[in-house]
CSV table of C-alpha atoms in Angstrom, one decimal:
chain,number,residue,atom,x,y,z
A,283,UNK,CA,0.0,0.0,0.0
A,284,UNK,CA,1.2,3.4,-0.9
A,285,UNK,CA,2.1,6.1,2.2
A,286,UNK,CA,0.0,8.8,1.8
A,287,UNK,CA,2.1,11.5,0.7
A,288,UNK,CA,0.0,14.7,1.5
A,289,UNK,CA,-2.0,15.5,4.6
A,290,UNK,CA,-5.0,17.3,3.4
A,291,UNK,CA,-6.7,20.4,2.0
A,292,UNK,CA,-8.3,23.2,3.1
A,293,UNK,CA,-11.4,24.1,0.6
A,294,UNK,CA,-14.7,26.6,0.6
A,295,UNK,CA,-17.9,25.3,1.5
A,296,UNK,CA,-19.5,26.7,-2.1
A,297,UNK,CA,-16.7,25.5,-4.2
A,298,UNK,CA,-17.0,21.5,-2.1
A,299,UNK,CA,-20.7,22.3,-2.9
A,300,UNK,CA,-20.4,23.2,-6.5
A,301,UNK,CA,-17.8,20.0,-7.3
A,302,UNK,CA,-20.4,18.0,-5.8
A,303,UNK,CA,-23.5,19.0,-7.4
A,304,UNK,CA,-21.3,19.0,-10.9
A,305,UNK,CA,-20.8,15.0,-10.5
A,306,UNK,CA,-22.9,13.9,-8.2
A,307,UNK,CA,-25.6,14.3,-11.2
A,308,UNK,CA,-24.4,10.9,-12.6
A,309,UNK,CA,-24.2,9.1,-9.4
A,310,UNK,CA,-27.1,6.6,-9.1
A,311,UNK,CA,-29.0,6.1,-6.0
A,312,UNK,CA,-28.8,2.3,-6.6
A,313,UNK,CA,-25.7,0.6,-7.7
A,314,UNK,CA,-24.4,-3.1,-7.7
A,315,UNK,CA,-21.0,-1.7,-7.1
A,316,UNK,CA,-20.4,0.4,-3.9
A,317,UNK,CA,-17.6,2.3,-5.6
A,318,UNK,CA,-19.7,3.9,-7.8
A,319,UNK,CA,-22.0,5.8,-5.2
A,320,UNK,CA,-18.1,7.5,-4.2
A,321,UNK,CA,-16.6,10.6,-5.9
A,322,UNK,CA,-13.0,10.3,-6.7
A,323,UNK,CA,-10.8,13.5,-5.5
A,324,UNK,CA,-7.8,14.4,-5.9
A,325,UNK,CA,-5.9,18.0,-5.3
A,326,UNK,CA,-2.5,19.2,-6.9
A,327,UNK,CA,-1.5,22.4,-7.7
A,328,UNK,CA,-4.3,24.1,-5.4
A,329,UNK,CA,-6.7,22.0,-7.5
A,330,UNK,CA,-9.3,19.8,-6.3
A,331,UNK,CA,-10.4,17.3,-9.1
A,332,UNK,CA,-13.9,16.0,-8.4
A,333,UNK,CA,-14.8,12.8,-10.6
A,334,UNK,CA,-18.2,10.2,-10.5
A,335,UNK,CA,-19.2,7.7,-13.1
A,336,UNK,CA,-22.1,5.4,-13.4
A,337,UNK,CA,-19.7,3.3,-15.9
A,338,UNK,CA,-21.5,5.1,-19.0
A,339,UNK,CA,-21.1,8.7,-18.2
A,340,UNK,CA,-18.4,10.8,-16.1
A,341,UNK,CA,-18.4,13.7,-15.0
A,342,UNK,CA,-15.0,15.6,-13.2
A,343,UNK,CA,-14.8,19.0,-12.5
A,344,UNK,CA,-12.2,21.0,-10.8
A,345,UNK,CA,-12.1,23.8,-8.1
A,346,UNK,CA,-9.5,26.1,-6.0
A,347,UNK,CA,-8.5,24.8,-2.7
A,348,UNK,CA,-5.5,25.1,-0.6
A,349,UNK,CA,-3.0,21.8,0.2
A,350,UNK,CA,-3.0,18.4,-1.2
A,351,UNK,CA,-5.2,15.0,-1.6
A,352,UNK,CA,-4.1,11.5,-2.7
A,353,UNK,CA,-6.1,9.7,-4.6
A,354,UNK,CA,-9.1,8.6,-2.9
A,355,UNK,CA,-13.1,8.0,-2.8
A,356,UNK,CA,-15.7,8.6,-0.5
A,357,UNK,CA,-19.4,8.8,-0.4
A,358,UNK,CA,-20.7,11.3,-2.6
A,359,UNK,CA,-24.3,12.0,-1.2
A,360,UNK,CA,-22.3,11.8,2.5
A,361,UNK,CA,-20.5,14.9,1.4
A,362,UNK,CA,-23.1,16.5,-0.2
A,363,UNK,CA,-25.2,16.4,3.1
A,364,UNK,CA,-22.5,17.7,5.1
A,365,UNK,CA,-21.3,20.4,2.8
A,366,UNK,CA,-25.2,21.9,2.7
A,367,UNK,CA,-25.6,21.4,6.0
A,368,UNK,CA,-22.9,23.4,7.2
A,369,UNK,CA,-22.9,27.4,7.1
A,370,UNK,CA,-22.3,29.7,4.7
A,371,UNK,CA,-19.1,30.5,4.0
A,372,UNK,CA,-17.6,27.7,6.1
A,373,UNK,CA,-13.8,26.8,5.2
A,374,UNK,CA,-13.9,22.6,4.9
A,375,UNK,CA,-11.2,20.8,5.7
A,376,UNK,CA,-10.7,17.5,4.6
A,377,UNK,CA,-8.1,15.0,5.7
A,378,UNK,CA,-7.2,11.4,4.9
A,379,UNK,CA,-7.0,8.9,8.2
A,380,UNK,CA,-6.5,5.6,7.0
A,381,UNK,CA,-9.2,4.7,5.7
A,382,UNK,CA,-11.5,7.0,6.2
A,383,UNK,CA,-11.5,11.3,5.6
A,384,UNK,CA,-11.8,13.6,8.6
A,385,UNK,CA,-13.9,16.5,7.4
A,386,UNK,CA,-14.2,19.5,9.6
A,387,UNK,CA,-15.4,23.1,9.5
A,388,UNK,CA,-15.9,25.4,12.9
A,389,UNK,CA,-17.0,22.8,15.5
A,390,UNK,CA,-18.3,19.8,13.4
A,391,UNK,CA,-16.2,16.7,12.9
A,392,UNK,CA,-17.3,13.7,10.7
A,393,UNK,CA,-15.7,10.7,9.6
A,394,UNK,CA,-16.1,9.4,6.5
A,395,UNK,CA,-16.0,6.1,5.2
A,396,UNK,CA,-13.6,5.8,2.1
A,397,UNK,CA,-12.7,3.4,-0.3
A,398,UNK,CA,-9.1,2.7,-2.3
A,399,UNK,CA,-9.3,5.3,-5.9
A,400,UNK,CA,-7.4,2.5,-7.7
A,401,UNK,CA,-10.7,0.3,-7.8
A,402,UNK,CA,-12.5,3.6,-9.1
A,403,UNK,CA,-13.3,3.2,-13.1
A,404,UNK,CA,-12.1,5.0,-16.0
A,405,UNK,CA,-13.8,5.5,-18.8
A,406,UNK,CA,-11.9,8.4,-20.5
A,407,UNK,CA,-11.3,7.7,-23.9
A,408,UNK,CA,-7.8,7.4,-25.6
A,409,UNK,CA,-8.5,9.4,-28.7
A,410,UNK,CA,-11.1,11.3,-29.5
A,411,UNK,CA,-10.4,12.7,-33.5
A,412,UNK,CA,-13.8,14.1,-34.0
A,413,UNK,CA,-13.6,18.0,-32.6
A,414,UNK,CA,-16.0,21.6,-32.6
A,415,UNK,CA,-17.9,24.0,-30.7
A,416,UNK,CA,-21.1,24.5,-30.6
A,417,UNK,CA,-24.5,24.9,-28.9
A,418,UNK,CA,-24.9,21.2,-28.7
A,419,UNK,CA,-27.9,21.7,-25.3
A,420,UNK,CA,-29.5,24.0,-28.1
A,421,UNK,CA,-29.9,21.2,-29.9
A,422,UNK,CA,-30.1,18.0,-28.2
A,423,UNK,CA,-33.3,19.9,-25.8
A,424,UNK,CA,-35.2,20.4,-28.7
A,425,UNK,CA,-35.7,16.8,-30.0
A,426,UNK,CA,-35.2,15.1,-26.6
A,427,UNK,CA,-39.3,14.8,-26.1
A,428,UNK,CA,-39.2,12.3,-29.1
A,429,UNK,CA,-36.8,10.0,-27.3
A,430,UNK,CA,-37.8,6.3,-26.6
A,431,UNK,CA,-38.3,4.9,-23.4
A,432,UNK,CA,-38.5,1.5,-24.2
A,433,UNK,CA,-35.5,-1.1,-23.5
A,434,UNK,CA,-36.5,-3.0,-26.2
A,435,UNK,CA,-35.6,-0.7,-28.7
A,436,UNK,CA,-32.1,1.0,-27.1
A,437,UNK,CA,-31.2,2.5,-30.0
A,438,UNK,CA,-34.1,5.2,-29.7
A,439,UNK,CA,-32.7,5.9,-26.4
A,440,UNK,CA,-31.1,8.4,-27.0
A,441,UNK,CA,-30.7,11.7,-30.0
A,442,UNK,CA,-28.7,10.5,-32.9
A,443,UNK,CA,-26.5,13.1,-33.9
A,444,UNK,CA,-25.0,13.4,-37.4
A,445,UNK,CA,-24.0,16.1,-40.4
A,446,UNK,CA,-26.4,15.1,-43.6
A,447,UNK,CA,-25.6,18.1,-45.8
A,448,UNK,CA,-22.7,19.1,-44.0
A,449,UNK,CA,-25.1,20.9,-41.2
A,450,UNK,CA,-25.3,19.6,-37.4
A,451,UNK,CA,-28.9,17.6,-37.1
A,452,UNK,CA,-30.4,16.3,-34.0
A,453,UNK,CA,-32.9,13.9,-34.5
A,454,UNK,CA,-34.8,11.4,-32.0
A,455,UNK,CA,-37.6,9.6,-32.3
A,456,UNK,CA,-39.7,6.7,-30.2
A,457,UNK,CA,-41.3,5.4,-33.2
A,458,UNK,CA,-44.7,7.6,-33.0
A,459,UNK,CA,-43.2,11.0,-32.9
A,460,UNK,CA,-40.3,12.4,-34.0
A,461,UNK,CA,-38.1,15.5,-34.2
A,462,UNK,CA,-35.4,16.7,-36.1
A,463,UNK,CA,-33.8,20.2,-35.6
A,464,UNK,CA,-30.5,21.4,-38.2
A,465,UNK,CA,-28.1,23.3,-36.7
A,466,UNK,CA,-24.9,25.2,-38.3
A,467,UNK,CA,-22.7,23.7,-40.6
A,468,UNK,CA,-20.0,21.0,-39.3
A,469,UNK,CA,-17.0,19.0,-40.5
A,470,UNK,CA,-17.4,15.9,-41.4
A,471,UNK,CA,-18.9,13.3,-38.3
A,472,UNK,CA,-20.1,9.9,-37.8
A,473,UNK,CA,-23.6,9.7,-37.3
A,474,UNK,CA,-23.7,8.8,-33.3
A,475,UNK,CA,-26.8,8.3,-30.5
A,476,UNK,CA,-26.3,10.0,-27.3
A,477,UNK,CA,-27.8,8.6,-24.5
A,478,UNK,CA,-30.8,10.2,-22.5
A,479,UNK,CA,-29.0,10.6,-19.5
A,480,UNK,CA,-26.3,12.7,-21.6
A,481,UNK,CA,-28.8,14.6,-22.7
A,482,UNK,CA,-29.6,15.9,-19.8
A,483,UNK,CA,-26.2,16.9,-19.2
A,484,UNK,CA,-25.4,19.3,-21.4
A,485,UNK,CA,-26.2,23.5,-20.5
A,486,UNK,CA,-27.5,25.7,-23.1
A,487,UNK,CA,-24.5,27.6,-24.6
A,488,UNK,CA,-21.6,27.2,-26.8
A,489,UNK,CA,-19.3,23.6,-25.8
A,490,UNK,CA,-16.4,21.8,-27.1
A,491,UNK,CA,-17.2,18.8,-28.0
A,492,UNK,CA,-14.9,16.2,-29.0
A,493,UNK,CA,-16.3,12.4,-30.8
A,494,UNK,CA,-15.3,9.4,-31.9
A,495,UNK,CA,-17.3,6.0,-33.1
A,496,UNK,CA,-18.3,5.1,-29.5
A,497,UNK,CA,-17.8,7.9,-26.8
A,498,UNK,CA,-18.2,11.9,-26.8
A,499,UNK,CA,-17.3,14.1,-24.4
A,500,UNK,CA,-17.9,18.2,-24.0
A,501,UNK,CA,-16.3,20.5,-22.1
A,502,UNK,CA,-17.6,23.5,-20.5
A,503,UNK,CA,-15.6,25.8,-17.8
A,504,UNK,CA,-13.6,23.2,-15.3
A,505,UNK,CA,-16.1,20.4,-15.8
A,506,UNK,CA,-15.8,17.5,-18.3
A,507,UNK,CA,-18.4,15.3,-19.4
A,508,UNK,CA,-17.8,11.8,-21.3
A,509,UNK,CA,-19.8,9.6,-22.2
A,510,UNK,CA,-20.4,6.2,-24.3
A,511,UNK,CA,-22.3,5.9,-27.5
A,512,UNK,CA,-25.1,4.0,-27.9
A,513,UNK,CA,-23.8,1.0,-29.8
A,514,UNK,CA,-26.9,0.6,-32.7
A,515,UNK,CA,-27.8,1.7,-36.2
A,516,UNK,CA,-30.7,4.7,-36.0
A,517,UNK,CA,-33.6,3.9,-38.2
A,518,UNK,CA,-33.6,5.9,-42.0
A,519,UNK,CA,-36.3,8.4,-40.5
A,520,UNK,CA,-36.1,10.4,-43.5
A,521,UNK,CA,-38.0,7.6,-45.0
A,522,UNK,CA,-41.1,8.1,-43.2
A,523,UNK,CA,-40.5,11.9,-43.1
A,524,UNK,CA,-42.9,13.2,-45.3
A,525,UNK,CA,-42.6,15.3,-48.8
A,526,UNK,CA,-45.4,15.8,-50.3
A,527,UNK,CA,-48.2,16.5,-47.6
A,528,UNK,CA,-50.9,19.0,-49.6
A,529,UNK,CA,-53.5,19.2,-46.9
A,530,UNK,CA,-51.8,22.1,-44.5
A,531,UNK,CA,-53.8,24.3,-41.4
A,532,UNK,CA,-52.1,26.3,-39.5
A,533,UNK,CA,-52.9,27.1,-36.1
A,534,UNK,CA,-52.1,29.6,-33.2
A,535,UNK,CA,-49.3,27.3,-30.9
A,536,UNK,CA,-50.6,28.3,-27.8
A,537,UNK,CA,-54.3,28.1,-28.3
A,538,UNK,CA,-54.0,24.4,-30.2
A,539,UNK,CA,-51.9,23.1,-27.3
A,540,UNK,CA,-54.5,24.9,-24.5
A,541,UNK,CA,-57.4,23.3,-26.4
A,542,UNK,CA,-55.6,20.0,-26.8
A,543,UNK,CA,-55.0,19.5,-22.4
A,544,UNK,CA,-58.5,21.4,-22.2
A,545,UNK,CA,-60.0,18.9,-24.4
A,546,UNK,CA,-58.3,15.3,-22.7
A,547,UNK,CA,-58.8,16.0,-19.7
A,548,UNK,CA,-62.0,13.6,-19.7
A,549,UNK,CA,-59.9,11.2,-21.6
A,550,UNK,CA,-59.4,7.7,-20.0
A,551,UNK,CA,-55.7,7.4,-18.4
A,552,UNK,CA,-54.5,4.3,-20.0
A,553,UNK,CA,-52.6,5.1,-22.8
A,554,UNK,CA,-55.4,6.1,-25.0
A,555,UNK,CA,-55.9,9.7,-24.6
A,556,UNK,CA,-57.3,10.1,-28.5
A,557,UNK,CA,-57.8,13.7,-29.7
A,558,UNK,CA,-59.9,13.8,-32.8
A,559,UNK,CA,-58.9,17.1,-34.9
A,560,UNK,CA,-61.3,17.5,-37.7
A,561,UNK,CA,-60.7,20.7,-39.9
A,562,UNK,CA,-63.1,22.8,-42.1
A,563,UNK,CA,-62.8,25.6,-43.9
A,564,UNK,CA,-60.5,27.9,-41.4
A,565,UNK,CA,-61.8,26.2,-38.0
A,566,UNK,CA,-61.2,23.2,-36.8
A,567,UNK,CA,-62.7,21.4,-34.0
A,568,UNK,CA,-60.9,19.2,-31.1
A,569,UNK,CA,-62.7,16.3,-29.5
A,570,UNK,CA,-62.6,13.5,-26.9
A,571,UNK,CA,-64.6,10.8,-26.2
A,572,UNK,CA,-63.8,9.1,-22.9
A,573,UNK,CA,-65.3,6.1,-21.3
A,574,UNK,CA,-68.3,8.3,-20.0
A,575,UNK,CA,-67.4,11.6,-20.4
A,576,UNK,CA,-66.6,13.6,-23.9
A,577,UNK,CA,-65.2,17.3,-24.6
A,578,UNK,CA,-65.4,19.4,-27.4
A,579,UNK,CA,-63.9,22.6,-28.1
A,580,UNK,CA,-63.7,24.6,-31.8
A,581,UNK,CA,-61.0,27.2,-32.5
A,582,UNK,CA,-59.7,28.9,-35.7
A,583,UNK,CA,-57.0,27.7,-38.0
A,584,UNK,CA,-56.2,28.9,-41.7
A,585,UNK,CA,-57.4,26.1,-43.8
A,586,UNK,CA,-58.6,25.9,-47.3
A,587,UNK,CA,-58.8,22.7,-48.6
A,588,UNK,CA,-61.8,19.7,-48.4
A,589,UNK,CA,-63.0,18.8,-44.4
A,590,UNK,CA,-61.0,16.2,-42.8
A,591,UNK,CA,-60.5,14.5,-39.9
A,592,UNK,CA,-57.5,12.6,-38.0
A,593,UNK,CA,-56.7,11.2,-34.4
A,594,UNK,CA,-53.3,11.9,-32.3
A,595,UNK,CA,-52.5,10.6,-28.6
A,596,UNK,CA,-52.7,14.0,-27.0
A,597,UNK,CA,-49.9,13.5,-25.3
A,598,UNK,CA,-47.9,13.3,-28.0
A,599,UNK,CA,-49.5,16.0,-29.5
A,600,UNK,CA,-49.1,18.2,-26.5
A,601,UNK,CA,-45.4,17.5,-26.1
A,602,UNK,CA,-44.9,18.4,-29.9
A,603,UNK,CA,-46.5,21.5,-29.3
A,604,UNK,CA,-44.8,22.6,-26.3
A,605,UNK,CA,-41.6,21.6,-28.2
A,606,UNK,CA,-42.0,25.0,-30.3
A,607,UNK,CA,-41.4,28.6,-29.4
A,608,UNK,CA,-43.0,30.1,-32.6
A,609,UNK,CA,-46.7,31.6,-32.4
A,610,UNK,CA,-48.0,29.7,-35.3
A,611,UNK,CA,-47.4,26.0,-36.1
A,612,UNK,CA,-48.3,24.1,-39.1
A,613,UNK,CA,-49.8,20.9,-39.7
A,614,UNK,CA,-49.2,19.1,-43.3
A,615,UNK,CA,-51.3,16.2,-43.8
A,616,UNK,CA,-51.6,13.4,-46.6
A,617,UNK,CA,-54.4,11.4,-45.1
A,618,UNK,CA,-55.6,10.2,-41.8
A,619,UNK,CA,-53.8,7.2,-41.2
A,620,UNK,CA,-50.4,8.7,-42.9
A,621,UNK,CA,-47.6,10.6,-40.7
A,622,UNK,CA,-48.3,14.5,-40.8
A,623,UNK,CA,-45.4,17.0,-40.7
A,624,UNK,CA,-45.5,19.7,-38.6
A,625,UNK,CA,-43.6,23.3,-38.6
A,626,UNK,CA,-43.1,26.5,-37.1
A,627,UNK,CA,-43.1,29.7,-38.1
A,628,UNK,CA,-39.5,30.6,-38.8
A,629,UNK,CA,-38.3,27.5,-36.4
A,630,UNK,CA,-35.6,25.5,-37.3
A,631,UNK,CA,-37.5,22.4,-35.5
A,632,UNK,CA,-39.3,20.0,-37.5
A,633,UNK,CA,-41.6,17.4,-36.3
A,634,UNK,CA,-43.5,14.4,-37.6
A,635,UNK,CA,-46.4,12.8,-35.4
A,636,UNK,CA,-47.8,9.7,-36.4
A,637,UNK,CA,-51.5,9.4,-35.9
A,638,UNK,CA,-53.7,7.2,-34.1
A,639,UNK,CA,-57.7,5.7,-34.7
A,640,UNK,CA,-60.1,7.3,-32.8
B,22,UNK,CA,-68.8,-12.1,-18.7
B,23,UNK,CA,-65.3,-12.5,-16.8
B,24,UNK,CA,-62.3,-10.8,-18.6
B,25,UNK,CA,-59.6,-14.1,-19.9
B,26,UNK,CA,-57.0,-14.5,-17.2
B,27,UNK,CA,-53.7,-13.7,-18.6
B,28,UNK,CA,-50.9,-15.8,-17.8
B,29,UNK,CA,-47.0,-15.1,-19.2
B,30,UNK,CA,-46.1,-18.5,-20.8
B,31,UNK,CA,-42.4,-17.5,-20.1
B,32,UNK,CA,-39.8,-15.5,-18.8
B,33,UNK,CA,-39.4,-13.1,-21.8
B,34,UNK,CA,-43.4,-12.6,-21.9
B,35,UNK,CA,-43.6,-11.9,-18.5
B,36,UNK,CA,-40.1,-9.5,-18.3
B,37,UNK,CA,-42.0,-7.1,-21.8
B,38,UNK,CA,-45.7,-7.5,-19.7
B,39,UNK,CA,-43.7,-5.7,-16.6
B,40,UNK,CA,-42.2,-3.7,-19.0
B,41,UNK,CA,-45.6,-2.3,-20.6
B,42,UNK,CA,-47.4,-2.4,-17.5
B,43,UNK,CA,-45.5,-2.8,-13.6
B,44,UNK,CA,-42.4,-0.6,-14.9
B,45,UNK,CA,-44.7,2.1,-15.8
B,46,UNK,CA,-47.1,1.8,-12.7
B,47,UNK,CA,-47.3,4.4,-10.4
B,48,UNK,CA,-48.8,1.3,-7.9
B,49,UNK,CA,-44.7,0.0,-8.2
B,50,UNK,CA,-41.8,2.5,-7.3
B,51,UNK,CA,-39.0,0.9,-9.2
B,52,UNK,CA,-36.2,2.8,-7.8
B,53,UNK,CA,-36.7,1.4,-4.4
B,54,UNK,CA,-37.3,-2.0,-5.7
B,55,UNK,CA,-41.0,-1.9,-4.0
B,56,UNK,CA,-43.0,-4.1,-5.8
B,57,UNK,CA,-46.9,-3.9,-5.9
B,58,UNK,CA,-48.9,-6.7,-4.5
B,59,UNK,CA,-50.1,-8.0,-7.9
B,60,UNK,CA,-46.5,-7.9,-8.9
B,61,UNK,CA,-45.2,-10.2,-6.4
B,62,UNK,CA,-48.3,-12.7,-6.3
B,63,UNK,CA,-47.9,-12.8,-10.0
B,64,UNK,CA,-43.8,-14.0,-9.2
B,65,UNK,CA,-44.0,-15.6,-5.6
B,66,UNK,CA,-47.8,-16.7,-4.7
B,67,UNK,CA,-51.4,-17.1,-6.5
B,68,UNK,CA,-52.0,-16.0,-9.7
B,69,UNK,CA,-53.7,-12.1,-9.6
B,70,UNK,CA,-56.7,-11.7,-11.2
B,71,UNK,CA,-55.9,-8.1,-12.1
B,72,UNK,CA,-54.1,-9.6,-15.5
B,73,UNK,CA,-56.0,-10.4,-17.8
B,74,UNK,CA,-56.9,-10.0,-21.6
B,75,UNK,CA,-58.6,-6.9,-22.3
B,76,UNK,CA,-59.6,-6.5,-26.0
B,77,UNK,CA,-57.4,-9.5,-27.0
B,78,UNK,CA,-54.5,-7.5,-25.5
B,79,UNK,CA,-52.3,-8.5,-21.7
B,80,UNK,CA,-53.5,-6.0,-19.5
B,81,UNK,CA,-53.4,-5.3,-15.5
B,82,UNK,CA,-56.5,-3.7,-14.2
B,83,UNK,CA,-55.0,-2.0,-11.6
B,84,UNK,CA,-52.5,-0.1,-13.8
B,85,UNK,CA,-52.0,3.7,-12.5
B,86,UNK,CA,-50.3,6.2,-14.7
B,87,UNK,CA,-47.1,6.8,-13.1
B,88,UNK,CA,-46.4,10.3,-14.9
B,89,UNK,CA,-42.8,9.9,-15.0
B,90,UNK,CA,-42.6,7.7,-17.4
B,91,UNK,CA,-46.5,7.4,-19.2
B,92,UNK,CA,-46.9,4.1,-21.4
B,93,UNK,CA,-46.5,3.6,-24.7
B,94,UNK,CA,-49.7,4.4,-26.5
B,95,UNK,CA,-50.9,1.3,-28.3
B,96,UNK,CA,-53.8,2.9,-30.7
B,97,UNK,CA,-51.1,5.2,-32.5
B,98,UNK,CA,-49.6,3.4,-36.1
B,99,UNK,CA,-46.3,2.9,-35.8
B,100,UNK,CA,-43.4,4.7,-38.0
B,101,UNK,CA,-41.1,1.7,-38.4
């Protein structure tokens, strides 16, 4: 065993706080190995490296601090707890015993429970060749109410990323709706999936991203995020995009997705909330029939073609809706039982919703 | 007339049922491994008579939306 070499550092309250909250995002509240419910530290320099993993993701930031740390790992929702719970603008000080860390600020004293860093994993990629900047949260929010749930199909778990036409495009899909959102133009990329859980992990705002065929991982201030791919081949969803959709309304966003909540709430709760939309000559009217109860409620759209009539989950619908920022929205249609396209008013987002029978 | 009983015939039926219906229950909280009653008579004790076909389909009864993560909606056609 190595003889610890340093004694300890000496670190703010908010910047133990901020380390924490910055990694402790990936750490699961369940895991089959105890390790991974432990942040690895480690301080050089004046440096404190913070680093958790739930063997797909890690995350490791860094903050100021005064002194030195070894290697080591302890509990991370242990040192969240104490950090908050102390006061503000406590100086922490953290120092190895053996096998355990003695932190203390003013008059508390805790031991902690540690465990060796050399059994902590690394996932860090070798090589990475694949390299820009760019508002990748921008993009990866906007589709991410499309993404698949369902372990049966992981490979819709996720927002496959790629450059058709040399732009940056988002897409994700679960197979009844689907988004896709083009962003600015990029080098050439392989087409990857990033997980859900990644997803969530990236801010709004330019970072550096850096890919390869089975791990990415962004940058942003002193915290670096990695993460594997998902290992699959994303379905041709410009195939079932559609083209040439002639029947279009378009409606105010806001008052379509009010109408559409108002509307199902008398739907029944088991997966079968069916909104039927049927359009006229510039109105359209939204329905629901539930096991007992029914709701109906007309609004105006522009719409000039013959009357028609189609069904959506209004879930689905709703989530579509509230995917756009623009104040009008617009529906392209084929038929009833085909996929419609939807639009917004100068908004890069484009949707397709699949519809149901109602 | 009695709604079918529904029965997994094996280990991969019954793991997508849970799927569809028990991992998507608000009755169930998975995260804390706490399974519903109907759950774990289904795998340790009697049959429940909560499953059962419903419109030729596997269904549980009892299913509550749990809104964190809402069921797959079986009436809308599917893209792929």
């Amino acid at each position: 065993m190595t003889k610890p070499t340093t004694t300890g550092l000496t670190i703010t309250r908010a910047d133990l706080i901020r380390a924490l909250a910055a990694t402790s995002k990936v750490v699961e509240s369940r895991n089959t190995y105890p390790i991974l419910a432990n942040v690895h530290m480690q301080a050089q320099d004046n440096r404190l490296t913070v680093r958790a993993t739930d063997l797909d993701i890690e995350i490791s930031t860094s903050v100021p601090c005064q002194g030195a740390l070894d290697p080591i790992t302890a509990p991370a929702r242990t040192l969240s707890e104490i950090a908050k719970k102390l006061p503000d603008g406590a100086d922490i000080s953290i120092e190895p015993t053996g096998e355990t860390l003695i932190v203390k600020a003013g008059r508390s004293r805790f031991v902690v429970a540690t465990l060796g860093a050399d059994a902590f994993p690394d996932i860090a990629p070798a090589e990475l060749p694949h390299r820009f900047t760019t508002d990748l949260g921008a993009l990866l929010g906007r589709v991410s109410f499309a993404i698949s749930n369902e372990a049966t199909r992981y490979y819709l778990n996720g927002v496959y990323l790629h450059n058709p036409n040399g732009k940056l495009t988002a897409v994700a899909t679960d197979g009844h709706r689907l988004g896709k959102i083009t962003g600015a133009a990029a080098q050439d990329l392989p087409g990857v999936i990033i997980p859900t859980k990644m997803v969530g992990l990236v801010p709004l705002g330019d970072v550096e991203v850096e890919l390869s065929d089975t791990k990415i991982r962004f940058s942003y201030g002193d915290t670096v995020v990695v993460s594997k791919l998902i290992e699959g081949t994303f379905p041709d969803y410009e195939r079932v995009t559609p083209k040439n959709n002639d029947k279009t309304a378009t409606f105010d966003r806001r008052q379509l997705l009010d109408t559409t909540e108002r509307v199902s709430i008398v739907a029944s709760d088991r997966g079968g909330k069916g909104v039927k939309i049927e359009v006229a000559a510039d109105s359209a009217t939204l329905s629901v029939r539930g096991e007992n109860d029914a709701a109906q409620e007309d609004l105006p759209c522009e719409y000039g073609g013959d009357p028609f009539e189609v069904g959506y989950n209004a879930r689905y619908l709703g989530d579509i809706l509230r995917a756009y920022s623009s104040d009008k929205v617009t529906f392209a249609w084929r038929d009833s039982c085909s996929p419609a396209l939807v639009t917004g008013e100068g908004d890069a987002l484009v949707s397709v919703i699949m519809p149901m029978r109602v | 007339m009695t709604d079918r009983p529904y029965r997994p015939s094996n280990g991969t039926e019954g793991a997508i049922f849970e799927e569809r219906w028990c991992q998507r229950c608000a009755r169930e909280d998975v995260d804390k491994d706490d399974l519903c009653d109907i759950h774990g008579n289904a795998l340790f004790g009697d049959p429940p008579t909560e499953w059962v076909y419903k419109d030729g389909k596997p269904t549980c009864t009892a299913f509550t939306v749990d809104a964190r993560c809402e069921p797959r909606c079986d009436e809308t056609m599917e893209m792929f």
